[in-house]
Short mmCIF file of C-alpha atoms in Angstrom, two decimals:
data_model
loop_
_atom_site.label_atom_id
_atom_site.label_comp_id
_atom_site.label_asym_id
_atom_site.label_seq_id
_atom_site.Cartn_x
_atom_site.Cartn_y
_atom_site.Cartn_z
CA MET H 7 101.70 96.37 80.12
CA LYS H 8 102.54 94.76 83.42
CA LYS H 9 100.98 97.60 85.42
CA PHE H 10 101.34 96.02 88.83
CA ILE H 11 105.06 95.28 88.41
CA LEU H 12 105.50 98.73 86.87
CA ILE H 13 103.77 100.43 89.82
CA CYS H 14 106.09 98.67 92.27
CA PHE H 15 109.22 99.82 90.48
CA LEU H 16 107.92 103.24 89.59
CA SER H 17 106.76 103.96 93.11
CA SER H 18 110.39 103.95 94.27
CA PHE H 19 110.82 107.38 92.84
CA ILE H 20 109.35 108.57 95.49
CA LEU H 21 117.80 108.39 110.07
CA GLY H 22 114.43 109.70 111.07
CA VAL H 23 114.31 111.22 114.54
CA ALA H 24 111.37 111.06 116.96
CA GLN H 25 110.23 114.60 116.26
CA GLU H 26 108.86 116.54 113.34
CA LYS H 27 111.65 118.03 111.26
CA LYS H 28 112.00 120.24 108.24
CA ILE H 29 112.97 118.43 105.03
CA SER H 30 114.35 120.62 102.23
CA PHE H 31 114.39 119.32 98.69
CA ALA H 32 116.88 120.35 96.04
CA LYS H 33 115.65 118.59 92.90
CA GLU H 34 112.24 117.93 91.34
CA VAL H 35 112.12 115.12 88.79
CA THR H 36 109.02 114.48 86.68
CA TYR H 37 108.55 111.09 85.00
CA LYS H 38 105.86 110.17 82.50
CA PHE H 39 104.42 106.73 81.78
CA VAL H 40 104.62 105.70 78.14
CA GLU H 41 102.43 102.81 76.96
CA LYS H 42 102.79 102.02 73.29
CA ASN H 43 103.98 105.57 72.66
CA ALA H 44 101.00 107.14 74.49
CA SER H 45 101.27 109.00 77.78
CA ALA H 46 99.50 107.27 80.69
CA GLY H 47 99.99 108.88 84.07
CA SER H 48 102.97 110.55 85.75
CA ILE H 49 105.32 110.56 88.70
CA LYS H 50 106.80 113.61 90.39
CA THR H 51 109.53 113.03 92.95
CA TYR H 52 111.34 115.49 95.17
CA LEU H 53 114.89 114.66 96.18
CA SER H 54 116.90 116.09 99.08
CA LYS H 55 120.67 116.16 99.44
CA ASN H 56 120.22 113.90 102.51
CA SER H 57 118.60 111.06 100.60
CA GLU H 58 115.05 111.95 101.53
CA PHE H 59 112.29 111.61 98.90
CA LEU H 60 108.70 112.65 98.47
CA THR H 61 106.93 110.98 95.55
CA GLN H 62 103.56 111.63 93.96
CA ILE H 63 102.20 108.94 91.68
CA LYS H 64 99.20 109.46 89.39
CA MET H 65 98.30 106.47 87.19
CA SER H 66 95.89 108.68 85.18
CA VAL H 67 94.68 112.27 85.22
CA ASN H 68 91.46 111.23 86.95
CA ASN H 69 93.16 109.43 89.89
CA PHE H 70 93.93 110.87 93.29
CA PRO H 71 97.71 111.06 93.64
CA MET H 72 99.41 108.56 95.91
CA LEU H 73 102.11 110.13 98.07
CA PHE H 74 105.07 108.30 99.59
CA TYR H 75 107.87 109.52 101.81
CA THR H 76 111.18 107.64 101.83
CA ASP H 77 114.34 107.98 103.90
CA ALA H 78 116.80 105.67 105.70
CA LEU H 79 113.94 104.36 107.88
CA GLY H 80 111.90 103.09 104.94
CA THR H 81 108.92 104.10 102.83
CA THR H 82 105.58 105.32 104.19
CA SER H 83 102.31 106.30 102.58
CA VAL H 84 101.53 109.93 103.45
CA SER H 85 99.19 112.79 102.63
CA LEU H 86 99.95 116.50 102.43
CA ALA H 87 98.23 118.54 105.08
CA MET H 88 98.21 122.29 105.67
CA ASN H 89 101.39 124.36 105.56
CA ASN H 90 103.46 121.57 104.00
CA HIS H 91 103.10 119.16 106.92
CA LEU H 92 102.94 115.46 106.04
CA ASP H 93 100.29 113.28 107.60
CA GLY H 94 101.55 109.73 108.13
CA SER H 95 98.13 108.03 108.20
CA ASP H 96 98.35 105.00 105.88
CA VAL H 97 95.30 105.57 103.70
CA PHE H 98 96.01 102.74 101.27
CA GLY H 99 97.67 100.27 103.62
CA SER H 100 94.83 100.46 106.16
CA ILE H 101 92.48 99.02 103.52
CA SER H 102 94.62 95.87 103.24
CA TYR H 103 94.89 95.58 107.03
CA MET H 104 91.07 95.41 107.24
CA GLY H 105 90.52 93.35 104.12
CA MET H 106 93.01 90.50 104.56
CA TYR H 107 95.30 88.90 107.06
CA GLU H 108 98.96 89.65 106.39
CA PRO H 109 101.43 86.94 107.46
CA PRO H 110 103.74 87.63 110.40
CA PHE H 111 107.19 88.91 109.44
CA GLU H 112 108.87 85.53 109.88
CA ASP H 113 106.37 83.87 107.48
CA LYS H 114 107.10 86.21 104.59
CA GLN H 115 108.85 84.88 101.53
CA GLU H 116 112.16 86.68 101.12
CA TYR H 117 113.60 87.64 97.79
CA ILE H 118 116.98 89.14 96.91
CA LEU H 119 117.00 91.79 94.18
CA ASP H 120 119.59 90.67 91.63
CA SER H 121 121.10 93.16 89.19
CA LYS H 122 123.20 92.71 86.07
CA LYS H 123 124.93 95.59 84.27
CA LEU H 124 124.64 95.55 80.51
CA ASN H 125 127.15 96.94 78.02
CA THR H 126 124.65 99.50 76.66
CA GLN H 127 123.74 103.08 77.44
CA GLU H 128 121.35 105.77 76.30
CA THR H 129 121.00 109.49 76.86
CA ILE H 130 117.95 111.04 78.52
CA LEU H 131 117.55 114.82 78.95
CA GLY H 132 121.18 115.09 77.90
CA ILE H 133 122.33 112.76 80.68
CA PRO H 134 124.02 109.42 79.82
CA CYS H 135 122.75 106.43 81.80
CA SER H 136 123.76 102.75 81.94
CA HIS H 137 121.36 99.80 81.49
CA TYR H 138 120.74 97.22 84.21
CA LEU H 139 118.55 94.13 84.31
CA ILE H 140 116.78 93.56 87.63
CA ASN H 141 115.25 90.29 88.81
CA TYR H 142 114.36 88.53 92.04
CA LYS H 143 116.15 85.51 93.56
CA LEU H 144 114.99 83.45 96.48
CA LYS H 145 117.34 83.18 99.45
CA ASN H 146 118.48 79.80 98.16
CA GLY H 147 119.59 81.40 94.86
CA GLU H 148 116.65 80.18 92.78
CA LYS H 149 115.77 82.80 90.17
CA ARG H 150 112.27 83.70 89.11
CA LYS H 151 111.32 83.33 85.47
CA LYS H 152 113.07 85.51 82.91
CA ASP H 153 109.80 87.19 81.90
CA ASP H 154 109.98 89.12 85.15
CA ASP H 155 113.23 90.91 84.18
CA PHE H 156 112.95 94.65 84.57
CA LYS H 157 115.28 97.04 82.72
CA LEU H 158 116.52 100.29 84.24
CA CYS H 159 118.68 103.12 82.95
CA ILE H 160 120.67 104.64 85.85
CA ASP H 161 122.83 107.74 86.03
CA GLU H 162 125.57 106.25 88.17
CA LYS H 163 127.36 109.57 88.59
CA SER H 164 124.38 111.32 90.16
CA SER H 165 124.68 112.26 93.82
CA TYR H 166 120.95 111.55 94.18
CA ASN H 167 120.22 107.86 94.81
CA ASN H 168 116.53 107.26 94.24
CA TYR H 169 117.17 103.56 93.58
CA GLN H 170 117.58 103.04 97.31
CA VAL H 171 113.83 103.27 97.94
CA LEU H 172 112.93 100.45 95.53
CA ASN H 173 112.78 97.89 98.37
CA GLY H 174 110.38 100.04 100.40
CA LEU H 175 107.82 100.30 97.65
CA LEU H 176 108.08 96.62 96.67
CA ASN H 177 107.53 95.65 100.30
CA TYR H 178 104.67 98.12 100.60
CA PHE H 179 102.71 96.98 97.55
CA GLN H 180 103.40 93.24 97.71
CA LYS H 181 102.09 92.00 101.06
CA GLY H 182 103.62 88.84 102.41
CA VAL H 183 106.90 89.37 100.59
CA ARG H 184 110.17 90.90 101.85
CA TYR H 185 112.84 92.20 99.48
CA LYS H 186 116.50 92.96 99.99
CA GLY H 187 118.27 95.34 97.65
CA SER H 188 121.14 94.79 95.24
CA GLY H 189 123.13 97.78 96.35
CA LEU H 190 122.82 99.79 93.12
CA LYS H 191 123.21 103.56 93.43
CA GLY H 192 122.33 106.47 91.24
CA MET H 193 119.35 108.29 89.75
CA ILE H 194 116.93 106.21 87.74
CA LEU H 195 116.06 107.98 84.49
CA LYS H 196 114.07 105.25 82.72
CA GLY H 197 112.64 101.81 83.42
CA GLY H 198 110.23 99.18 82.18
CA PRO H 199 109.76 95.41 81.53
CA GLU H 200 112.76 94.20 79.54
CA LYS H 201 110.70 92.65 76.73
CA THR H 202 108.75 95.89 76.06
CA TYR H 203 111.27 98.43 77.33
CA ASP H 204 111.21 100.45 74.09
CA THR H 205 107.44 100.94 73.96
CA GLU H 206 106.29 100.52 77.61
CA HIS H 207 108.26 102.38 80.20
CA PHE H 208 108.52 105.41 82.48
CA VAL H 209 111.03 108.07 81.60
CA ALA H 210 112.27 111.34 83.15
CA SER H 211 110.72 114.24 81.25
CA SER H 212 112.18 117.10 83.32
CA ILE H 213 114.71 117.69 86.13
CA ASN H 214 114.58 121.09 87.86
CA ASP H 215 115.99 122.77 90.92
CA THR H 216 113.51 123.35 93.71
CA LYS H 217 113.30 124.87 97.18
CA ASP H 218 110.18 123.00 98.31
CA GLU H 219 110.01 121.95 101.94
CA VAL H 220 107.88 119.63 104.08
CA TYR H 221 107.67 118.91 107.80
CA PHE H 222 107.39 115.32 109.02
CA ASP H 223 108.04 112.96 111.93
CA HIS H 224 108.73 109.75 110.02
CA LYS H 225 109.66 107.62 112.99
CA LYS H 226 106.42 108.45 114.85
CA ALA H 227 104.36 107.83 111.69
CA MET H 228 105.92 104.38 111.18
CA THR H 229 105.42 103.50 114.87
CA ASP H 230 101.74 104.59 114.78
CA GLN H 231 101.06 102.63 111.61
CA GLN H 232 102.67 99.49 112.97
CA ARG H 233 100.70 99.78 116.21
CA LYS H 234 97.43 100.03 114.33
CA LYS H 235 98.39 97.17 112.07
CA ASP H 236 99.34 94.97 115.00
CA SER H 237 96.00 95.63 116.67
CA VAL H 238 94.04 94.43 113.69
CA MET H 239 96.30 91.40 113.17
CA LEU H 240 95.80 90.32 116.79
CA ALA H 241 92.04 90.53 116.28
CA PHE H 242 92.21 88.21 113.29
CA GLN H 243 94.60 85.85 115.05
CA LYS H 244 92.18 85.62 117.96
CA ARG H 245 89.40 84.80 115.59
CA GLU H 246 91.38 82.02 113.91
CA ALA H 247 92.43 80.51 117.29
CA GLU H 248 88.88 80.38 118.68
CA TYR H 249 86.87 79.81 115.53
CA ALA H 250 86.63 76.04 115.94
CA THR H 251 84.94 76.31 119.36
CA ASP H 252 82.54 79.16 118.97
CA SER H 253 82.41 80.81 115.57
CA THR H 254 79.54 83.11 116.39
CA THR H 255 81.20 84.57 119.52
CA VAL H 256 84.54 84.95 117.78
CA ALA H 257 83.01 86.79 114.87
CA VAL H 258 81.41 89.25 117.20
CA ASP H 259 84.63 89.66 119.21
CA SER H 260 86.66 90.27 116.08
CA ALA H 261 84.13 92.72 114.74
CA VAL H 262 84.27 94.64 118.03
CA ALA H 263 88.07 94.69 118.01
CA VAL H 264 88.16 95.97 114.46
CA SER H 265 85.41 98.47 115.20
CA ASP H 266 87.37 99.81 118.15
CA TYR H 267 90.40 100.20 115.93
CA ASN H 268 88.38 102.08 113.33
CA ASN H 269 86.51 104.38 115.62
CA ASP H 270 88.45 105.50 118.69
CA SER H 271 91.39 103.35 119.72
CA TYR H 272 93.98 105.55 118.07
CA ILE H 273 92.44 109.00 118.00
CA PRO H 274 95.21 111.30 119.30
CA ASP H 275 94.62 113.61 122.24
CA TYR H 276 92.99 116.82 121.10
CA VAL H 277 95.22 119.86 121.09
CA SER H 278 93.58 123.24 120.53
CA GLU H 279 95.59 124.85 117.76
CA TYR H 280 93.01 126.37 115.45
CA LYS H 281 93.53 129.96 116.61
CA LYS H 282 97.24 129.89 115.85
CA LYS H 283 98.25 132.22 113.07
CA ARG H 284 99.65 130.52 109.99
CA ASP H 285 101.82 132.66 107.76
CA GLU H 286 102.19 130.22 104.87
CA GLU H 287 99.47 129.70 102.30
CA GLY H 288 98.12 126.20 102.83
CA SER H 289 97.72 123.61 100.12
CA LEU H 290 94.24 122.37 99.23
CA ALA H 291 93.29 118.83 98.27
CA ILE H 292 90.51 120.23 96.03
CA HIS H 293 93.25 121.57 93.71
CA GLU H 294 94.46 117.98 93.12
CA SER H 295 91.03 116.52 92.37
CA SER H 296 89.99 116.06 88.76
CA ASN H 297 88.03 112.85 89.14
CA SER H 298 84.55 113.45 87.74
CA LYS H 299 83.01 110.90 90.15
CA LEU H 300 84.43 112.78 93.11
CA LEU H 301 83.34 116.14 91.77
CA LYS H 302 79.73 114.91 91.77
CA GLY H 303 79.88 114.74 95.55
CA ILE H 304 80.97 118.36 96.19
CA PRO H 305 79.15 121.70 95.91
CA THR H 306 79.29 123.25 92.46
CA HIS H 307 81.03 126.35 93.77
CA CYS H 308 84.05 124.24 94.75
CA VAL H 309 85.04 123.75 91.11
CA ASN H 310 87.44 126.61 90.31
CA PHE H 311 86.03 128.50 93.26
CA GLU H 312 88.92 131.01 93.28
CA LYS H 313 87.69 132.55 90.04
CA ASN H 314 84.45 133.65 91.71
CA LEU H 315 85.89 135.18 94.85
CA PRO H 316 85.01 138.90 95.15
CA GLU H 317 87.60 141.63 95.35
CA PHE H 318 87.70 143.63 98.60
CA LYS H 319 89.20 146.97 99.56
CA ASN H 320 90.53 145.19 102.65
CA LYS H 321 93.25 143.03 101.00
CA ASP H 322 93.37 140.46 103.81
CA VAL H 323 89.76 139.37 103.47
CA LYS H 324 90.09 137.62 100.12
CA GLY H 325 92.89 135.35 101.35
CA HIS H 326 90.94 134.32 104.47
CA LEU H 327 87.77 133.77 102.42
CA LYS H 328 89.70 131.63 99.90
CA ASN H 329 91.11 129.48 102.68
CA TYR H 330 87.72 129.05 104.36
CA VAL H 331 85.93 128.00 101.16
CA GLY H 332 88.79 125.80 100.05
CA GLN H 333 88.99 123.99 103.36
CA MET H 334 85.23 123.45 103.35
CA CYS H 335 85.43 121.96 99.86
CA ASP H 336 88.28 119.67 101.08
CA MET H 337 86.01 118.28 103.77
CA TYR H 338 83.51 117.16 101.11
CA LEU H 339 86.33 115.08 99.54
CA THR H 340 86.55 113.02 102.74
CA GLN H 341 83.43 111.11 101.51
CA ALA H 342 85.83 109.16 99.26
CA SER H 343 87.52 106.08 100.76
CA TYR H 344 90.91 107.10 99.39
CA HIS H 345 90.91 110.80 100.25
CA THR H 346 94.16 112.55 101.19
CA VAL H 347 92.68 115.26 103.40
CA GLY H 348 94.16 115.87 106.84
CA ILE H 349 90.81 116.09 108.67
CA LYS H 350 91.91 117.53 112.02
CA ILE H 351 94.02 120.29 110.54
CA THR H 352 91.32 121.09 107.97
CA LEU H 353 88.75 121.48 110.70
CA ASP H 354 91.15 123.69 112.62
CA GLU H 355 91.58 125.91 109.57
CA ILE H 356 87.78 126.19 109.08
CA ARG H 357 87.24 127.15 112.70
CA ARG H 358 90.08 129.72 112.57
CA GLU H 359 88.62 131.33 109.43
CA ILE H 360 85.08 131.40 110.91
CA VAL H 361 86.46 133.36 113.90
CA TYR H 362 88.21 135.78 111.52
CA LEU H 363 85.19 136.27 109.22
CA ASN H 364 82.89 136.93 112.18
CA GLU H 365 85.29 139.40 113.78
CA ILE H 366 86.10 141.27 110.58
CA GLN H 367 82.45 142.00 109.75
CA GLU H 368 82.27 145.00 112.07
CA LYS H 369 85.55 146.43 110.74
CA LEU H 370 84.63 146.42 107.02
CA ASP H 371 83.14 149.33 105.15
CA ALA H 372 79.62 148.98 103.77
CA SER H 373 80.82 147.84 100.32
CA ASP H 374 83.12 145.08 101.52
CA LYS H 375 80.62 143.92 104.13
CA LYS H 376 77.91 143.58 101.49
CA LYS H 377 80.20 141.67 99.12
CA LEU H 378 81.18 139.25 101.85
CA THR H 379 77.60 138.72 103.08
CA ASN H 380 76.24 138.15 99.58
CA TYR H 381 79.02 135.75 98.63
CA LEU H 382 78.59 133.55 101.70
CA LYS H 383 74.76 133.74 101.44
CA ASN H 384 74.72 132.55 97.83
CA LEU H 385 76.98 129.56 98.20
CA ASP H 386 75.00 126.40 97.45
#
């Protein structure tokens, strides 16, 4: 199966303002990958009535999910932090910035997405959809080879247009290439390479109502990512310009520039927020981790830790203890290169819970105090 092409198209199932805003989703669509009639990974995408999308892609059960947010501004790699806030740090893109030089915008090869409606339909989850063939054309009209044709089944009557984000994901995954869309609208229900569409595809397996919400400043996230990217690109351009005269010096200069970018150039000003009360129950990255290699690097108590939490007469203690242990486990996941943990907000949560657990000790009865002390003492 053409996994790379499929990722680009599948990832699409996933006017910002310069401030964090609340995004409310109305639909949750789950897609499954089918490869020769076997399930291989999944996509879950949340759709708002204002054409905003949050997409989680898992290529297998052992992979960390990739998260992407899409709206009229474009598509951005994100991670889910505490209390449904999105972190716009580009975990995956930053690797490519450091590992290779990406051509300036004007040097990118531009393709036009070309679509052709077929005279066939099928029904998925009781919803009729029309077939389209998608291919790329160069600006001069030259078409790529037919083997690259991709087949989609689109519900043209749907008020949710998740096709609009296709360009963003193609541009994100294929560096050095810029795509322009074909103007198709509607909800994509199924898709795959034309030649193997019947046996290798992704297909909607459920569509449900939802009231999930996230908070995000997309414009700021995109600006920050571009600024970081530009900084690294300038370092590499400097190296190329001066390499012929003094390769040793340039290598050192470039290394310093990249090191500055990695270590401290873009660390935001610290704002003390850890004592603020949070009413919502925060999400934990440890709940999303099933990769056995990652689990080797975390304490044993982090695996299904909620099952071993003691019961207390004081009903508030268990929730705070759960959050403290869960956030600590999340921090161990940051050893992985592709972690999705919001480090600053996780540290804030840990500090806030330490303050609570220290202060509550003197207010607990002897039984609760002993349970809490023993539990914390016996963590590995």
